[in-house]
Amino acid sequence: MSNNGAYPIVTVRIQRFNPDTDKKPYLQEFQVELKPGTTVLDALHEIKAHQDGSVTFRRSCRHAICGSCAMNVNGKNELVCKAPLKERLDRKGRVTIRPLPYLPIVKDLVVDRSSFWEQYQRVKPWLVPPENIPEKEFRMSPEEVAALRNAETCIMCGACYSSCQIIALTKEYIGPHALLKAFMRVMDPRDAIPGERLADLAGGDGVYRCRTIFNCIDACPKGLNPTEAIETLRKLAQKRQAFEAARAERQKRLSEPIPSP
Amino acid sequence: MDHNTIVHDIVIVGAGLAGSWAATVAAREGVRNVAVLSKVHPLRSHSGAAQGGIAAALNNVRPVPGSGPEGPLEQLPEGADPVDSVELHIFDTIKGSDWLGDQDAIEIMCREAVDVLYEYEHMGCVFSRTPDGRIAQRRFGGHSAPRANYAADWTGHVLLHTIYEQALRHGVKFHSEWYCLDLIVEDNVCRGVVAMDILTGKVYTLRAKAVMFATGGYGRAYKITSNALANTGDGVAIAYNAGIPLMDMEFVQFHPTGLYKHGILMSEACRGEGGYLLNKNLERFMQRYAPGKMELAPRDLVSRSEQREIDEGRGIGEDGQGIWLDLRHLGREKILERLPQVREIAINFVGVDPIEDLVPIQPTAHYSMGCIPTDVNGQVLADANGAPVVGFYAAGEVACVSVHGANRLGTNSLLDASVFGRRAGHAMAQFVQSGAVLPPVAGDPAERNRRRLCSLLDNPGSELVEDIAVDLKTTMTNNCGIFRHAEGLKQALADIQALKARFKRARVMDKSSRFNTDLLAALELEHMLTFSEVIAATALARDESRGAHYRTDFPQRDDSRWLVHTVAHKNGEDGPRLSFKPVTINWEKYPPQERKY
Ligand SMILES: Cc1cc2nc3c(=O)[nH]c(=O)nc-3n(C[C@H](O)[C@H](O)[C@H](O)COP(=O)(O)OP(=O)(O)OC[C@H]3O[C@@H](n4cnc5c(N)ncnc54)[C@H](O)[C@@H]3O)c2cc1C
Ligand code: FES
């Protein structure tokens, strides 16, 4: 590639695989200029635009909010749109990009997330509100909202899911992403079926499958903690009836102002 | 019916707030077979990137009495006089639109806002809260009361997840990662769409009784933009090519605070929470342009003020094209609680922590006020007289109802997409349930589109898609940007003609059928070339300045000639043919005034 010497040249190794034509995945090397501020996604774009348009990956928002671009960079899952290329280079000026592990490859860096979405849907990600809907909003205290923050900002990128050792073994496991979503619904004072949810989550494919290996925490690009959520769900599942009763009590006051402390 | 054809009652293209609302409503009103296509997974839709808030006069907070226009907010004490009203929201929106918004539509949007907000909340949306548990609100530009309802600075994310969950709950079918290629309209009746399953590359005709476009905006036609890479305005071009007119295309919003050189948005909530804009002399220059509202003047005015500072040599950064955003005085606690995402963005992309340092920003292409004309029920209009295109609906950023007129107020577009998405869903359900039949389709539209794809794939040309795209973005930025004049706009039109010729020689490098994003990039570029020409042509025609459309050669607003919507019709290979549609104005209540802040 042309280089007027202004910027150093670095090597981007991309795992390529088109199941229609390739027997197995292989690594291909590309060279790009390391301009200041270049992200790993920028490098992929540069390669696709000017060197090989068939290099295939997902992306959209390019600022870590849409969840499209989770990939495996140098062995670690992350969002490439917020990964500074410079910081990902080894001593020889190389970076290696592969698709998220443990998932079928659609093409190059694009994986098939079907099992991921099936599990997401299985936990009924939607709120089931109580029967009496107030005229205005349900009242929730700032603390009740804060308790959901660990889950509410999840962008469903799949970085945790495809770093999970249990998922590597079986796609029957609900998975950290869907358990985090379930946690969000269980903890929400507006949800009317926490007991039913906990019963399901305590089943064979649920919270007890987690071996607290903590990979999901390391992988989460949003700094969330699925393991902690799973542990909370386990505890709640053990005192499910008491929790349900407390929820029913709380729901009696859902349209009343939160008293000042 | 052959294996190339799929039939639904309703097909919605686009799974952002507008599309997912419409699908949810139609399904819960009993339409059995509602399908949504989206070129990205629904949760990746750009609505999820919205940060600052969604407008509705809920009256949950007020400024602390006596603390002035920039003073702190507190929850509205029980029984205290409200500070906001639907009427005020209506007036602010009309004024923000520079009197080009249709006032009947604005009234509907602001009235239904309150109900839509409570519905989101009842569906489980996690909003930030006041101490007594109501939805939290903040100030936003051009709104004269704090009515931006928010969830920290990821409001769009929680809204999108909430409404998508509801769509699933009601059994909506999603064709995820399907790319719409074509709209089938004959004799003013919409009959379906043609779409490609990106995974396999197979092309299908999707027939339906009602079709809706909710394909979002087109910020990607500009060099510096806040928009996602998917925001290439496909729906705008596809509709136009199918004979649907486009309205008010000259009105493109530039947001005042895109991250310097990146364009990534630093939400208006930064200023809503009290942030300052400074030039290189660290002067709060808005004092000179909008002393009443300062940084919280509407976006068109703030972006122009920034560009003036830059053009007059008071910009910052290596090329002098930047401005400072100062959040330091808000303090660590407030920034961490209310602006966590923008802080992270600043740290990640320019290496600056807003708690400690000034953030470099610049205006960024953000929002399309115009596009497909509809009535207040999402029904698409075939011409300036308001004839309907039977069975075709649109809502969200791709639609022009028009509630934003010449300039949109922040937080009004999540609202627009929600209110009119919901209304369109209802209208389609009624249409389908009142006996609409599946309209026949002539010929084989899928085959026609397959041939188009093949000719793109087989083109031995020498032009790279990316190079043409960069040149398009450059001319759009230079000539159809914040400041415009006749010469520049003519240049843009000439450039676009030349780029169209180059596109005929464009080479798609990836020849495979599986997940061919290289082919998609070529299609997206073709779409951008199509509607960019309309932007330039309508901007050239409108020889006045109004809202976001500023002509340096015609700096005044001219109500005697231009209190009208521009309606652009495709005219063969020539530039668009223009007609004009009167603005709906309630002359007694909201007559046009001078717009001052
Ligand atoms: C960074 C940012 C922040 C914003 N913040 C705010 C805010 O705080 N408040 C506010 O009110 N507004 C905000 N806006 C504006 C607002 O987010 C958008 O106007 C609104 O979300 C548009 O919603 P939509 O449903 O019309 O489209 P989108 O959410 O953009 O969805 C478009 C859909 O169409 C699909 N699509 C497009 N083309 C095709 C095709 N060819 N085939 C198949 N599918 C297709 C996409 O996959 C997607 O699902 C912001 C915008 C940006 C860019
Ligand atoms: S592109 Fe959206 S998260 Fe990276």
mmCIF file with all atom_site columns, N, CA and C and ligand atoms in Angstrom, chain B residues 13-19 37-40 45-47 49-53 178-180 214-216 226-227 231 234 238 265 366-367 395-397 408 411-415 417, ligand 1:
data_model
loop_
_atom_site.group_PDB
_atom_site.id
_atom_site.type_symbol
_atom_site.label_atom_id
_atom_site.label_alt_id
_atom_site.label_comp_id
_atom_site.label_asym_id
_atom_site.label_entity_id
_atom_site.label_seq_id
_atom_site.pdbx_PDB_ins_code
_atom_site.Cartn_x
_atom_site.Cartn_y
_atom_site.Cartn_z
_atom_site.occupancy
_atom_site.B_iso_or_equiv
_atom_site.pdbx_formal_charge
_atom_site.auth_seq_id
_atom_site.auth_comp_id
_atom_site.auth_asym_id
_atom_site.auth_atom_id
_atom_site.pdbx_PDB_model_num
ATOM   1   N N   . VAL B 1 13  ? -40.890 -1.366 7.022  1.00 0.00 ? 13  VAL B N   1
ATOM   2   C CA  . VAL B 1 13  ? -39.446 -1.347 6.788  1.00 0.00 ? 13  VAL B CA  1
ATOM   3   C C   . VAL B 1 13  ? -38.830 -0.390 7.799  1.00 0.00 ? 13  VAL B C   1
ATOM   4   N N   . GLY B 1 14  ? -38.042 -0.930 8.710  1.00 0.00 ? 14  GLY B N   1
ATOM   5   C CA  . GLY B 1 14  ? -37.418 -0.103 9.747  1.00 0.00 ? 14  GLY B CA  1
ATOM   6   C C   . GLY B 1 14  ? -37.915 -0.498 11.116 1.00 0.00 ? 14  GLY B C   1
ATOM   7   N N   . ALA B 1 15  ? -36.968 -0.756 12.014 1.00 0.00 ? 15  ALA B N   1
ATOM   8   C CA  . ALA B 1 15  ? -37.316 -1.263 13.344 1.00 0.00 ? 15  ALA B CA  1
ATOM   9   C C   . ALA B 1 15  ? -36.891 -0.306 14.453 1.00 0.00 ? 15  ALA B C   1
ATOM   10  N N   . GLY B 1 16  ? -36.703 0.960  14.127 1.00 0.00 ? 16  GLY B N   1
ATOM   11  C CA  . GLY B 1 16  ? -36.435 1.954  15.170 1.00 0.00 ? 16  GLY B CA  1
ATOM   12  C C   . GLY B 1 16  ? -37.719 2.249  15.931 1.00 0.00 ? 16  GLY B C   1
ATOM   13  N N   . LEU B 1 17  ? -37.771 3.385  16.597 1.00 0.00 ? 17  LEU B N   1
ATOM   14  C CA  . LEU B 1 17  ? -38.961 3.685  17.390 1.00 0.00 ? 17  LEU B CA  1
ATOM   15  C C   . LEU B 1 17  ? -40.207 3.736  16.525 1.00 0.00 ? 17  LEU B C   1
ATOM   16  N N   . ALA B 1 18  ? -40.115 4.379  15.358 1.00 0.00 ? 18  ALA B N   1
ATOM   17  C CA  . ALA B 1 18  ? -41.316 4.545  14.530 1.00 0.00 ? 18  ALA B CA  1
ATOM   18  C C   . ALA B 1 18  ? -41.830 3.183  14.060 1.00 0.00 ? 18  ALA B C   1
ATOM   19  N N   . GLY B 1 19  ? -40.947 2.374  13.509 1.00 0.00 ? 19  GLY B N   1
ATOM   20  C CA  . GLY B 1 19  ? -41.375 1.083  12.983 1.00 0.00 ? 19  GLY B CA  1
ATOM   21  C C   . GLY B 1 19  ? -41.836 0.139  14.076 1.00 0.00 ? 19  GLY B C   1
ATOM   22  N N   . LEU B 1 37  ? -39.025 -5.392 8.627  1.00 0.00 ? 37  LEU B N   1
ATOM   23  C CA  . LEU B 1 37  ? -37.708 -5.661 8.054  1.00 0.00 ? 37  LEU B CA  1
ATOM   24  C C   . LEU B 1 37  ? -36.724 -4.647 8.597  1.00 0.00 ? 37  LEU B C   1
ATOM   25  N N   . SER B 1 38  ? -35.532 -5.093 8.866  1.00 0.00 ? 38  SER B N   1
ATOM   26  C CA  . SER B 1 38  ? -34.521 -4.125 9.262  1.00 0.00 ? 38  SER B CA  1
ATOM   27  C C   . SER B 1 38  ? -33.164 -4.570 8.752  1.00 0.00 ? 38  SER B C   1
ATOM   28  N N   . LYS B 1 39  ? -32.423 -3.609 8.207  1.00 0.00 ? 39  LYS B N   1
ATOM   29  C CA  . LYS B 1 39  ? -31.133 -4.006 7.631  1.00 0.00 ? 39  LYS B CA  1
ATOM   30  C C   . LYS B 1 39  ? -30.108 -4.288 8.708  1.00 0.00 ? 39  LYS B C   1
ATOM   31  N N   . VAL B 1 40  ? -30.342 -3.776 9.913  1.00 0.00 ? 40  VAL B N   1
ATOM   32  C CA  . VAL B 1 40  ? -29.529 -4.185 11.058 1.00 0.00 ? 40  VAL B CA  1
ATOM   33  C C   . VAL B 1 40  ? -30.471 -4.854 12.055 1.00 0.00 ? 40  VAL B C   1
ATOM   34  N N   . SER B 1 45  ? -30.866 -0.420 15.692 1.00 0.00 ? 45  SER B N   1
ATOM   35  C CA  . SER B 1 45  ? -31.406 0.740  14.983 1.00 0.00 ? 45  SER B CA  1
ATOM   36  C C   . SER B 1 45  ? -30.915 2.022  15.638 1.00 0.00 ? 45  SER B C   1
ATOM   37  N N   . HIS B 1 46  ? -30.859 3.051  14.816 1.00 0.00 ? 46  HIS B N   1
ATOM   38  C CA  . HIS B 1 46  ? -30.223 4.254  15.305 1.00 0.00 ? 46  HIS B CA  1
ATOM   39  C C   . HIS B 1 46  ? -30.966 4.952  16.438 1.00 0.00 ? 46  HIS B C   1
ATOM   40  N N   . SER B 1 47  ? -32.242 4.695  16.581 1.00 0.00 ? 47  SER B N   1
ATOM   41  C CA  . SER B 1 47  ? -32.980 5.290  17.710 1.00 0.00 ? 47  SER B CA  1
ATOM   42  C C   . SER B 1 47  ? -32.265 5.024  19.030 1.00 0.00 ? 47  SER B C   1
ATOM   43  N N   . ALA B 1 49  ? -29.323 5.192  19.747 1.00 0.00 ? 49  ALA B N   1
ATOM   44  C CA  . ALA B 1 49  ? -28.191 6.083  20.012 1.00 0.00 ? 49  ALA B CA  1
ATOM   45  C C   . ALA B 1 49  ? -28.632 7.415  20.595 1.00 0.00 ? 49  ALA B C   1
ATOM   46  N N   . ALA B 1 50  ? -29.932 7.679  20.579 1.00 0.00 ? 50  ALA B N   1
ATOM   47  C CA  . ALA B 1 50  ? -30.418 8.969  21.078 1.00 0.00 ? 50  ALA B CA  1
ATOM   48  C C   . ALA B 1 50  ? -30.088 9.093  22.557 1.00 0.00 ? 50  ALA B C   1
ATOM   49  N N   . GLN B 1 51  ? -29.736 10.266 22.949 1.00 0.00 ? 51  GLN B N   1
ATOM   50  C CA  . GLN B 1 51  ? -29.159 10.426 24.272 1.00 0.00 ? 51  GLN B CA  1
ATOM   51  C C   . GLN B 1 51  ? -30.022 11.257 25.222 1.00 0.00 ? 51  GLN B C   1
ATOM   52  N N   . GLY B 1 52  ? -30.349 12.455 24.780 1.00 0.00 ? 52  GLY B N   1
ATOM   53  C CA  . GLY B 1 52  ? -30.753 13.491 25.720 1.00 0.00 ? 52  GLY B CA  1
ATOM   54  C C   . GLY B 1 52  ? -32.119 13.376 26.356 1.00 0.00 ? 52  GLY B C   1
ATOM   55  N N   . GLY B 1 53  ? -33.140 13.016 25.573 1.00 0.00 ? 53  GLY B N   1
ATOM   56  C CA  . GLY B 1 53  ? -34.461 12.967 26.163 1.00 0.00 ? 53  GLY B CA  1
ATOM   57  C C   . GLY B 1 53  ? -35.566 12.983 25.137 1.00 0.00 ? 53  GLY B C   1
ATOM   58  N N   . TRP B 1 178 ? -32.477 -7.870 6.803  1.00 0.00 ? 178 TRP B N   1
ATOM   59  C CA  . TRP B 1 178 ? -33.025 -7.870 5.450  1.00 0.00 ? 178 TRP B CA  1
ATOM   60  C C   . TRP B 1 178 ? -32.925 -6.438 4.943  1.00 0.00 ? 178 TRP B C   1
ATOM   61  N N   . TYR B 1 179 ? -32.540 -6.315 3.712  1.00 0.00 ? 179 TYR B N   1
ATOM   62  C CA  . TYR B 1 179 ? -32.334 -4.990 3.123  1.00 0.00 ? 179 TYR B CA  1
ATOM   63  C C   . TYR B 1 179 ? -33.412 -4.712 2.078  1.00 0.00 ? 179 TYR B C   1
ATOM   64  N N   . CYS B 1 180 ? -34.178 -3.661 2.299  1.00 0.00 ? 180 CYS B N   1
ATOM   65  C CA  . CYS B 1 180 ? -35.225 -3.286 1.350  1.00 0.00 ? 180 CYS B CA  1
ATOM   66  C C   . CYS B 1 180 ? -34.583 -2.658 0.127  1.00 0.00 ? 180 CYS B C   1
ATOM   67  N N   . ALA B 1 214 ? -40.177 3.252  7.754  1.00 0.00 ? 214 ALA B N   1
ATOM   68  C CA  . ALA B 1 214 ? -39.704 3.885  8.989  1.00 0.00 ? 214 ALA B CA  1
ATOM   69  C C   . ALA B 1 214 ? -38.191 3.738  9.008  1.00 0.00 ? 214 ALA B C   1
ATOM   70  N N   . THR B 1 215 ? -37.588 4.196  7.909  1.00 0.00 ? 215 THR B N   1
ATOM   71  C CA  . THR B 1 215 ? -36.189 3.877  7.627  1.00 0.00 ? 215 THR B CA  1
ATOM   72  C C   . THR B 1 215 ? -35.199 4.901  8.165  1.00 0.00 ? 215 THR B C   1
ATOM   73  N N   . GLY B 1 216 ? -35.682 5.934  8.857  1.00 0.00 ? 216 GLY B N   1
ATOM   74  C CA  . GLY B 1 216 ? -34.767 6.846  9.536  1.00 0.00 ? 216 GLY B CA  1
ATOM   75  C C   . GLY B 1 216 ? -34.100 7.853  8.621  1.00 0.00 ? 216 GLY B C   1
ATOM   76  N N   . SER B 1 226 ? -23.393 12.921 13.170 1.00 0.00 ? 226 SER B N   1
ATOM   77  C CA  . SER B 1 226 ? -23.670 12.196 14.413 1.00 0.00 ? 226 SER B CA  1
ATOM   78  C C   . SER B 1 226 ? -24.300 10.841 14.122 1.00 0.00 ? 226 SER B C   1
ATOM   79  N N   . ASN B 1 227 ? -24.654 10.623 12.884 1.00 0.00 ? 227 ASN B N   1
ATOM   80  C CA  . ASN B 1 227 ? -25.489 9.459  12.543 1.00 0.00 ? 227 ASN B CA  1
ATOM   81  C C   . ASN B 1 227 ? -24.687 8.170  12.423 1.00 0.00 ? 227 ASN B C   1
ATOM   82  N N   . ASN B 1 231 ? -27.200 4.973  8.593  1.00 0.00 ? 231 ASN B N   1
ATOM   83  C CA  . ASN B 1 231 ? -28.150 6.040  8.249  1.00 0.00 ? 231 ASN B CA  1
ATOM   84  C C   . ASN B 1 231 ? -27.853 6.661  6.891  1.00 0.00 ? 231 ASN B C   1
ATOM   85  N N   . ASP B 1 234 ? -31.820 5.214  2.802  1.00 0.00 ? 234 ASP B N   1
ATOM   86  C CA  . ASP B 1 234 ? -32.305 4.297  1.750  1.00 0.00 ? 234 ASP B CA  1
ATOM   87  C C   . ASP B 1 234 ? -33.771 4.532  1.413  1.00 0.00 ? 234 ASP B C   1
ATOM   88  N N   . ILE B 1 238 ? -35.488 5.204  -2.185 1.00 0.00 ? 238 ILE B N   1
ATOM   89  C CA  . ILE B 1 238 ? -36.341 4.135  -2.740 1.00 0.00 ? 238 ILE B CA  1
ATOM   90  C C   . ILE B 1 238 ? -37.741 4.682  -3.033 1.00 0.00 ? 238 ILE B C   1
ATOM   91  N N   . LEU B 1 265 ? -22.037 12.358 18.642 1.00 0.00 ? 265 LEU B N   1
ATOM   92  C CA  . LEU B 1 265 ? -22.803 13.355 19.379 1.00 0.00 ? 265 LEU B CA  1
ATOM   93  C C   . LEU B 1 265 ? -22.388 13.481 20.842 1.00 0.00 ? 265 LEU B C   1
ATOM   94  N N   . HIS B 1 366 ? -27.051 16.064 11.484 1.00 0.00 ? 366 HIS B N   1
ATOM   95  C CA  . HIS B 1 366 ? -27.730 15.341 12.542 1.00 0.00 ? 366 HIS B CA  1
ATOM   96  C C   . HIS B 1 366 ? -29.107 14.819 12.179 1.00 0.00 ? 366 HIS B C   1
ATOM   97  N N   . TYR B 1 367 ? -29.901 15.610 11.497 1.00 0.00 ? 367 TYR B N   1
ATOM   98  C CA  . TYR B 1 367 ? -31.314 15.239 11.390 1.00 0.00 ? 367 TYR B CA  1
ATOM   99  C C   . TYR B 1 367 ? -31.912 15.775 10.097 1.00 0.00 ? 367 TYR B C   1
ATOM   100 N N   . ALA B 1 395 ? -43.430 7.000  8.928  1.00 0.00 ? 395 ALA B N   1
ATOM   101 C CA  . ALA B 1 395 ? -43.309 7.752  10.182 1.00 0.00 ? 395 ALA B CA  1
ATOM   102 C C   . ALA B 1 395 ? -41.859 7.761  10.626 1.00 0.00 ? 395 ALA B C   1
ATOM   103 N N   . GLY B 1 396 ? -41.574 8.659  11.564 1.00 0.00 ? 396 GLY B N   1
ATOM   104 C CA  . GLY B 1 396 ? -40.222 8.800  12.079 1.00 0.00 ? 396 GLY B CA  1
ATOM   105 C C   . GLY B 1 396 ? -39.425 9.769  11.221 1.00 0.00 ? 396 GLY B C   1
ATOM   106 N N   . GLU B 1 397 ? -38.123 9.604  11.277 1.00 0.00 ? 397 GLU B N   1
ATOM   107 C CA  . GLU B 1 397 ? -37.282 10.607 10.616 1.00 0.00 ? 397 GLU B CA  1
ATOM   108 C C   . GLU B 1 397 ? -37.444 10.599 9.104  1.00 0.00 ? 397 GLU B C   1
ATOM   109 N N   . ARG B 1 408 ? -35.883 21.400 13.775 1.00 0.00 ? 408 ARG B N   1
ATOM   110 C CA  . ARG B 1 408 ? -36.448 20.576 14.836 1.00 0.00 ? 408 ARG B CA  1
ATOM   111 C C   . ARG B 1 408 ? -35.873 20.967 16.179 1.00 0.00 ? 408 ARG B C   1
ATOM   112 N N   . THR B 1 411 ? -35.232 16.621 21.348 1.00 0.00 ? 411 THR B N   1
ATOM   113 C CA  . THR B 1 411 ? -36.204 15.773 22.067 1.00 0.00 ? 411 THR B CA  1
ATOM   114 C C   . THR B 1 411 ? -37.563 15.653 21.362 1.00 0.00 ? 411 THR B C   1
ATOM   115 N N   . ASN B 1 412 ? -37.745 16.427 20.305 1.00 0.00 ? 412 ASN B N   1
ATOM   116 C CA  . ASN B 1 412 ? -39.010 16.317 19.581 1.00 0.00 ? 412 ASN B CA  1
ATOM   117 C C   . ASN B 1 412 ? -38.997 15.199 18.542 1.00 0.00 ? 412 ASN B C   1
ATOM   118 N N   . SER B 1 413 ? -37.844 14.602 18.259 1.00 0.00 ? 413 SER B N   1
ATOM   119 C CA  . SER B 1 413 ? -37.876 13.588 17.203 1.00 0.00 ? 413 SER B CA  1
ATOM   120 C C   . SER B 1 413 ? -38.131 12.193 17.748 1.00 0.00 ? 413 SER B C   1
ATOM   121 N N   . LEU B 1 414 ? -37.606 11.886 18.927 1.00 0.00 ? 414 LEU B N   1
ATOM   122 C CA  . LEU B 1 414 ? -38.025 10.625 19.543 1.00 0.00 ? 414 LEU B CA  1
ATOM   123 C C   . LEU B 1 414 ? -39.530 10.675 19.734 1.00 0.00 ? 414 LEU B C   1
ATOM   124 N N   . LEU B 1 415 ? -40.007 11.859 20.058 1.00 0.00 ? 415 LEU B N   1
ATOM   125 C CA  . LEU B 1 415 ? -41.445 12.034 20.258 1.00 0.00 ? 415 LEU B CA  1
ATOM   126 C C   . LEU B 1 415 ? -42.205 11.851 18.949 1.00 0.00 ? 415 LEU B C   1
ATOM   127 N N   . ALA B 1 417 ? -41.266 10.238 16.269 1.00 0.00 ? 417 ALA B N   1
ATOM   128 C CA  . ALA B 1 417 ? -41.224 8.834  15.844 1.00 0.00 ? 417 ALA B CA  1
ATOM   129 C C   . ALA B 1 417 ? -42.206 7.993  16.656 1.00 0.00 ? 417 ALA B C   1
HETATM 130 C C1  . LIG C 2 .   ? -26.635 10.532 18.150 1.00 0.00 ? 1   LIG C C1  1
HETATM 131 C C2  . LIG C 2 .   ? -28.064 10.951 18.093 1.00 0.00 ? 1   LIG C C2  1
HETATM 132 C C3  . LIG C 2 .   ? -28.715 11.332 19.252 1.00 0.00 ? 1   LIG C C3  1
HETATM 133 C C4  . LIG C 2 .   ? -30.045 11.709 19.215 1.00 0.00 ? 1   LIG C C4  1
HETATM 134 N N1  . LIG C 2 .   ? -30.646 12.101 20.374 1.00 0.00 ? 1   LIG C N1  1
HETATM 135 C C5  . LIG C 2 .   ? -31.950 12.437 20.348 1.00 0.00 ? 1   LIG C C5  1
HETATM 136 C C6  . LIG C 2 .   ? -32.621 12.829 21.539 1.00 0.00 ? 1   LIG C C6  1
HETATM 137 O O1  . LIG C 2 .   ? -32.035 12.854 22.620 1.00 0.00 ? 1   LIG C O1  1
HETATM 138 N N2  . LIG C 2 .   ? -33.923 13.152 21.465 1.00 0.00 ? 1   LIG C N2  1
HETATM 139 C C7  . LIG C 2 .   ? -34.607 13.115 20.290 1.00 0.00 ? 1   LIG C C7  1
HETATM 140 O O2  . LIG C 2 .   ? -35.790 13.393 20.300 1.00 0.00 ? 1   LIG C O2  1
HETATM 141 N N3  . LIG C 2 .   ? -33.999 12.742 19.150 1.00 0.00 ? 1   LIG C N3  1
HETATM 142 C C8  . LIG C 2 .   ? -32.691 12.412 19.153 1.00 0.00 ? 1   LIG C C8  1
HETATM 143 N N4  . LIG C 2 .   ? -32.082 12.046 17.979 1.00 0.00 ? 1   LIG C N4  1
HETATM 144 C C9  . LIG C 2 .   ? -32.880 11.846 16.761 1.00 0.00 ? 1   LIG C C9  1
HETATM 145 C C10 . LIG C 2 .   ? -33.634 10.540 16.853 1.00 0.00 ? 1   LIG C C10 1
HETATM 146 O O3  . LIG C 2 .   ? -32.835 9.579  17.500 1.00 0.00 ? 1   LIG C O3  1
HETATM 147 C C11 . LIG C 2 .   ? -34.023 9.971  15.501 1.00 0.00 ? 1   LIG C C11 1
HETATM 148 O O4  . LIG C 2 .   ? -34.579 10.951 14.709 1.00 0.00 ? 1   LIG C O4  1
HETATM 149 C C12 . LIG C 2 .   ? -35.045 8.856  15.672 1.00 0.00 ? 1   LIG C C12 1
HETATM 150 O O5  . LIG C 2 .   ? -34.557 7.897  16.559 1.00 0.00 ? 1   LIG C O5  1
HETATM 151 C C13 . LIG C 2 .   ? -35.386 8.216  14.346 1.00 0.00 ? 1   LIG C C13 1
HETATM 152 O O6  . LIG C 2 .   ? -36.158 7.054  14.589 1.00 0.00 ? 1   LIG C O6  1
HETATM 153 P P1  . LIG C 2 .   ? -36.730 6.219  13.377 1.00 0.00 ? 1   LIG C P1  1
HETATM 154 O O7  . LIG C 2 .   ? -37.555 5.156  13.968 1.00 0.00 ? 1   LIG C O7  1
HETATM 155 O O8  . LIG C 2 .   ? -37.338 7.129  12.406 1.00 0.00 ? 1   LIG C O8  1
HETATM 156 O O9  . LIG C 2 .   ? -35.447 5.616  12.658 1.00 0.00 ? 1   LIG C O9  1
HETATM 157 P P2  . LIG C 2 .   ? -34.197 4.740  13.141 1.00 0.00 ? 1   LIG C P2  1
HETATM 158 O O10 . LIG C 2 .   ? -34.187 4.466  14.578 1.00 0.00 ? 1   LIG C O10 1
HETATM 159 O O11 . LIG C 2 .   ? -32.993 5.365  12.527 1.00 0.00 ? 1   LIG C O11 1
HETATM 160 O O12 . LIG C 2 .   ? -34.450 3.357  12.444 1.00 0.00 ? 1   LIG C O12 1
HETATM 161 C C14 . LIG C 2 .   ? -34.333 3.170  11.074 1.00 0.00 ? 1   LIG C C14 1
HETATM 162 C C15 . LIG C 2 .   ? -34.623 1.727  10.777 1.00 0.00 ? 1   LIG C C15 1
HETATM 163 O O13 . LIG C 2 .   ? -34.739 1.528  9.387  1.00 0.00 ? 1   LIG C O13 1
HETATM 164 C C16 . LIG C 2 .   ? -34.003 0.400  9.014  1.00 0.00 ? 1   LIG C C16 1
HETATM 165 N N5  . LIG C 2 .   ? -33.618 0.562  7.615  1.00 0.00 ? 1   LIG C N5  1
HETATM 166 C C17 . LIG C 2 .   ? -33.115 1.653  6.997  1.00 0.00 ? 1   LIG C C17 1
HETATM 167 N N6  . LIG C 2 .   ? -32.914 1.406  5.706  1.00 0.00 ? 1   LIG C N6  1
HETATM 168 C C18 . LIG C 2 .   ? -33.306 0.139  5.485  1.00 0.00 ? 1   LIG C C18 1
HETATM 169 C C19 . LIG C 2 .   ? -33.349 -0.702 4.335  1.00 0.00 ? 1   LIG C C19 1
HETATM 170 N N7  . LIG C 2 .   ? -32.931 -0.290 3.130  1.00 0.00 ? 1   LIG C N7  1
HETATM 171 N N8  . LIG C 2 .   ? -33.826 -1.953 4.485  1.00 0.00 ? 1   LIG C N8  1
HETATM 172 C C20 . LIG C 2 .   ? -34.233 -2.411 5.700  1.00 0.00 ? 1   LIG C C20 1
HETATM 173 N N9  . LIG C 2 .   ? -34.214 -1.654 6.803  1.00 0.00 ? 1   LIG C N9  1
HETATM 174 C C21 . LIG C 2 .   ? -33.766 -0.400 6.688  1.00 0.00 ? 1   LIG C C21 1
HETATM 175 C C22 . LIG C 2 .   ? -32.861 0.349  9.975  1.00 0.00 ? 1   LIG C C22 1
HETATM 176 O O14 . LIG C 2 .   ? -32.321 -0.937 10.065 1.00 0.00 ? 1   LIG C O14 1
HETATM 177 C C23 . LIG C 2 .   ? -33.556 0.763  11.251 1.00 0.00 ? 1   LIG C C23 1
HETATM 178 O O15 . LIG C 2 .   ? -34.171 -0.339 11.849 1.00 0.00 ? 1   LIG C O15 1
HETATM 179 C C24 . LIG C 2 .   ? -30.741 11.700 18.000 1.00 0.00 ? 1   LIG C C24 1
HETATM 180 C C25 . LIG C 2 .   ? -30.092 11.323 16.841 1.00 0.00 ? 1   LIG C C25 1
HETATM 181 C C26 . LIG C 2 .   ? -28.751 10.999 16.865 1.00 0.00 ? 1   LIG C C26 1
HETATM 182 C C27 . LIG C 2 .   ? -28.059 10.709 15.583 1.00 0.00 ? 1   LIG C C27 1
#
